[in-house]
């Protein structure tokens, strides 16, 4: 297997955490690749030109972090981290909320990058910020429902919170004490500490 990833991508980070949680030899699997470099091998693996992307031994590829994480969990971790989520519709809803917040936080970062070229849209920037603020408040209500459960929901939540600190520190998610408690509970895992965004 070969995992194409970028150290700044919260989506790729989730897959890198999953590699470690499945006790796979990530040193022989991970391949740092910046999407904007348009490397031929990478584009052949994922025509969308996005990370993460997992190239399988068969020559087939998987893309989208949720697909990759569920595949790695199913094939190499007995499905332990998806099992607490897959048949719990409220957990699935929370999982979707986190996915949406990740998408919004990345979109906000793209708007910030456009600002350097005087192309920033104030309308979309304000809309993204408002969605993140509402979403963080809702997530702070939902996450405590899962207690100390460690799952793919937890992995995505940690990736989201750390990405917000990394790219959008002005959106102080730590003001929501349930989020901070959840973060402190799980962020001590080696898999999390070894994959910090850069």
mmCIF file of C-alpha atoms in Angstrom, residues 35-195:
data_model
loop_
_atom_site.group_PDB
_atom_site.id
_atom_site.type_symbol
_atom_site.label_atom_id
_atom_site.label_comp_id
_atom_site.label_asym_id
_atom_site.label_seq_id
_atom_site.Cartn_x
_atom_site.Cartn_y
_atom_site.Cartn_z
ATOM 1 C CA UNK A 35 -1.435 18.190 -4.514
ATOM 2 C CA UNK A 36 -0.343 21.350 -6.327
ATOM 3 C CA UNK A 37 2.821 19.617 -7.519
ATOM 4 C CA UNK A 38 0.681 17.531 -9.898
ATOM 5 C CA UNK A 39 3.001 14.527 -9.743
ATOM 6 C CA UNK A 40 2.095 12.079 -12.547
ATOM 7 C CA UNK A 41 2.062 9.025 -10.231
ATOM 8 C CA UNK A 42 -0.272 10.806 -7.847
ATOM 9 C CA UNK A 43 -2.655 12.073 -10.541
ATOM 10 C CA UNK A 44 -2.822 8.623 -12.062
ATOM 11 C CA UNK A 45 -3.839 7.286 -8.660
ATOM 12 C CA UNK A 46 -6.406 10.012 -7.983
ATOM 13 C CA UNK A 47 -7.643 12.021 -10.986
ATOM 14 C CA UNK A 48 -9.192 14.551 -8.604
ATOM 15 C CA UNK A 49 -5.691 15.569 -7.494
ATOM 16 C CA UNK A 50 -6.623 15.535 -3.820
ATOM 17 C CA UNK A 51 -5.090 13.953 -0.727
ATOM 18 C CA UNK A 52 -5.422 11.549 0.887
ATOM 19 C CA UNK A 53 -5.320 8.742 -1.624
ATOM 20 C CA UNK A 54 -4.515 5.112 -0.886
ATOM 21 C CA UNK A 55 -2.912 2.962 -3.573
ATOM 22 C CA UNK A 56 -3.605 -0.711 -2.900
ATOM 23 C CA UNK A 57 -1.352 -3.666 -3.677
ATOM 24 C CA UNK A 58 -3.781 -4.633 -6.452
ATOM 25 C CA UNK A 59 -3.076 -1.370 -8.244
ATOM 26 C CA UNK A 60 -6.550 -0.041 -7.467
ATOM 27 C CA UNK A 61 -6.885 3.124 -5.423
ATOM 28 C CA UNK A 62 -9.201 4.547 -2.785
ATOM 29 C CA UNK A 63 -9.807 8.226 -2.196
ATOM 30 C CA UNK A 64 -11.772 10.285 0.298
ATOM 31 C CA UNK A 65 -10.572 10.076 3.877
ATOM 32 C CA UNK A 66 -13.763 8.485 5.197
ATOM 33 C CA UNK A 67 -13.563 5.662 2.650
ATOM 34 C CA UNK A 68 -9.866 5.099 3.365
ATOM 35 C CA UNK A 69 -10.340 5.110 7.151
ATOM 36 C CA UNK A 70 -13.227 2.673 6.975
ATOM 37 C CA UNK A 71 -11.261 0.413 4.628
ATOM 38 C CA UNK A 72 -8.178 0.371 6.879
ATOM 39 C CA UNK A 73 -10.327 -0.210 9.947
ATOM 40 C CA UNK A 74 -12.235 -3.045 8.286
ATOM 41 C CA UNK A 75 -9.268 -4.792 6.685
ATOM 42 C CA UNK A 76 -6.596 -4.251 9.341
ATOM 43 C CA UNK A 77 -8.363 -3.436 12.623
ATOM 44 C CA UNK A 78 -11.372 -5.796 12.715
ATOM 45 C CA UNK A 79 -13.668 -2.810 12.185
ATOM 46 C CA UNK A 80 -13.260 -1.710 15.801
ATOM 47 C CA UNK A 81 -13.301 2.039 15.207
ATOM 48 C CA UNK A 82 -16.270 2.205 12.813
ATOM 49 C CA UNK A 83 -18.395 -0.285 14.771
ATOM 50 C CA UNK A 84 -19.453 2.206 17.522
ATOM 51 C CA UNK A 85 -20.663 4.629 14.840
ATOM 52 C CA UNK A 86 -22.133 2.609 11.979
ATOM 53 C CA UNK A 87 -25.354 1.414 13.667
ATOM 54 C CA UNK A 88 -25.890 4.470 15.876
ATOM 55 C CA UNK A 89 -27.819 7.083 13.907
ATOM 56 C CA UNK A 90 -27.111 9.902 16.346
ATOM 57 C CA UNK A 91 -23.404 9.081 16.188
ATOM 58 C CA UNK A 92 -23.675 9.011 12.376
ATOM 59 C CA UNK A 93 -25.307 12.444 12.497
ATOM 60 C CA UNK A 94 -22.481 13.762 14.664
ATOM 61 C CA UNK A 95 -19.965 12.172 12.312
ATOM 62 C CA UNK A 96 -21.605 14.045 9.413
ATOM 63 C CA UNK A 97 -21.550 17.277 11.409
ATOM 64 C CA UNK A 98 -17.808 16.894 11.951
ATOM 65 C CA UNK A 99 -17.301 16.141 8.240
ATOM 66 C CA UNK A 100 -19.216 19.287 7.321
ATOM 67 C CA UNK A 101 -17.211 21.379 9.772
ATOM 68 C CA UNK A 102 -13.981 20.022 8.295
ATOM 69 C CA UNK A 103 -15.140 21.003 4.813
ATOM 70 C CA UNK A 104 -16.121 24.458 6.034
ATOM 71 C CA UNK A 105 -12.844 25.027 7.872
ATOM 72 C CA UNK A 106 -10.876 24.110 4.739
ATOM 73 C CA UNK A 107 -13.083 26.388 2.628
ATOM 74 C CA UNK A 108 -12.416 29.237 5.065
ATOM 75 C CA UNK A 109 -8.675 28.645 4.737
ATOM 76 C CA UNK A 110 -9.020 28.847 0.954
ATOM 77 C CA UNK A 111 -10.775 32.212 1.315
ATOM 78 C CA UNK A 112 -7.900 33.434 3.475
ATOM 79 C CA UNK A 113 -5.454 32.358 0.778
ATOM 80 C CA UNK A 114 -7.473 34.279 -1.833
ATOM 81 C CA UNK A 115 -7.167 37.401 0.306
ATOM 82 C CA UNK A 116 -3.472 37.596 -0.596
ATOM 83 C CA UNK A 117 -4.556 38.082 -4.225
ATOM 84 C CA UNK A 118 -7.391 40.472 -3.349
ATOM 85 C CA UNK A 119 -9.918 37.795 -4.406
ATOM 86 C CA UNK A 120 -11.428 37.111 -0.994
ATOM 87 C CA UNK A 121 -15.234 37.069 -0.740
ATOM 88 C CA UNK A 122 -16.400 38.737 2.478
ATOM 89 C CA UNK A 123 -19.834 37.141 2.015
ATOM 90 C CA UNK A 124 -18.458 33.597 1.957
ATOM 91 C CA UNK A 125 -15.891 34.269 4.664
ATOM 92 C CA UNK A 126 -18.580 35.495 7.052
ATOM 93 C CA UNK A 127 -20.860 32.605 6.105
ATOM 94 C CA UNK A 128 -18.119 30.038 6.783
ATOM 95 C CA UNK A 129 -17.250 31.623 10.123
ATOM 96 C CA UNK A 130 -20.902 31.682 11.205
ATOM 97 C CA UNK A 131 -21.311 28.007 10.244
ATOM 98 C CA UNK A 132 -18.193 27.048 12.195
ATOM 99 C CA UNK A 133 -19.329 28.938 15.271
ATOM 100 C CA UNK A 134 -22.794 27.347 15.191
ATOM 101 C CA UNK A 135 -21.313 23.939 14.439
ATOM 102 C CA UNK A 136 -18.809 24.100 17.296
ATOM 103 C CA UNK A 137 -21.613 24.944 19.702
ATOM 104 C CA UNK A 138 -23.691 22.003 18.467
ATOM 105 C CA UNK A 139 -20.706 19.655 18.551
ATOM 106 C CA UNK A 140 -20.039 20.646 22.154
ATOM 107 C CA UNK A 141 -23.577 19.454 22.933
ATOM 108 C CA UNK A 142 -23.270 16.162 21.053
ATOM 109 C CA UNK A 143 -19.756 14.870 21.770
ATOM 110 C CA UNK A 144 -20.322 14.302 25.518
ATOM 111 C CA UNK A 145 -22.998 11.741 24.563
ATOM 112 C CA UNK A 146 -20.203 9.359 23.556
ATOM 113 C CA UNK A 147 -18.177 9.561 26.741
ATOM 114 C CA UNK A 148 -14.754 7.963 26.455
ATOM 115 C CA UNK A 149 -15.612 6.061 23.260
ATOM 116 C CA UNK A 150 -12.657 6.007 20.851
ATOM 117 C CA UNK A 151 -13.831 5.678 17.263
ATOM 118 C CA UNK A 152 -13.567 7.175 13.782
ATOM 119 C CA UNK A 153 -15.850 9.912 15.100
ATOM 120 C CA UNK A 154 -13.249 10.747 17.755
ATOM 121 C CA UNK A 155 -10.449 10.745 15.173
ATOM 122 C CA UNK A 156 -12.295 13.145 12.870
ATOM 123 C CA UNK A 157 -13.271 15.377 15.801
ATOM 124 C CA UNK A 158 -9.661 15.692 16.960
ATOM 125 C CA UNK A 159 -8.481 16.418 13.417
ATOM 126 C CA UNK A 160 -11.112 19.144 13.150
ATOM 127 C CA UNK A 161 -10.255 20.785 16.463
ATOM 128 C CA UNK A 162 -6.521 20.754 15.803
ATOM 129 C CA UNK A 163 -7.029 22.120 12.289
ATOM 130 C CA UNK A 164 -9.080 24.987 13.721
ATOM 131 C CA UNK A 165 -6.227 25.782 16.114
ATOM 132 C CA UNK A 166 -3.696 25.456 13.278
ATOM 133 C CA UNK A 167 -5.483 27.573 10.639
ATOM 134 C CA UNK A 168 -8.157 29.549 12.493
ATOM 135 C CA UNK A 169 -6.997 30.277 16.057
ATOM 136 C CA UNK A 170 -9.248 33.344 16.127
ATOM 137 C CA UNK A 171 -12.253 30.990 16.261
ATOM 138 C CA UNK A 172 -11.654 29.979 19.859
ATOM 139 C CA UNK A 173 -13.263 26.516 20.010
ATOM 140 C CA UNK A 174 -11.702 25.975 23.446
ATOM 141 C CA UNK A 175 -14.344 28.255 24.949
ATOM 142 C CA UNK A 176 -16.665 25.246 24.626
ATOM 143 C CA UNK A 177 -15.571 23.196 27.631
ATOM 144 C CA UNK A 178 -17.041 19.860 26.388
ATOM 145 C CA UNK A 179 -14.883 20.120 23.257
ATOM 146 C CA UNK A 180 -11.813 20.910 25.324
ATOM 147 C CA UNK A 181 -12.504 17.966 27.638
ATOM 148 C CA UNK A 182 -12.919 15.617 24.671
ATOM 149 C CA UNK A 183 -9.702 16.942 23.160
ATOM 150 C CA UNK A 184 -7.727 16.476 26.373
ATOM 151 C CA UNK A 185 -9.098 12.970 26.825
ATOM 152 C CA UNK A 186 -7.994 11.654 23.424
ATOM 153 C CA UNK A 187 -5.189 13.894 22.180
ATOM 154 C CA UNK A 188 -2.593 12.120 24.343
ATOM 155 C CA UNK A 189 -2.652 9.117 22.000
ATOM 156 C CA UNK A 190 0.615 8.481 20.162
ATOM 157 C CA UNK A 191 -1.184 8.281 16.838
ATOM 158 C CA UNK A 192 -2.443 11.843 17.341
ATOM 159 C CA UNK A 193 0.813 13.333 18.583
ATOM 160 C CA UNK A 194 2.809 11.769 15.720
ATOM 161 C CA UNK A 195 0.644 13.354 13.027
#
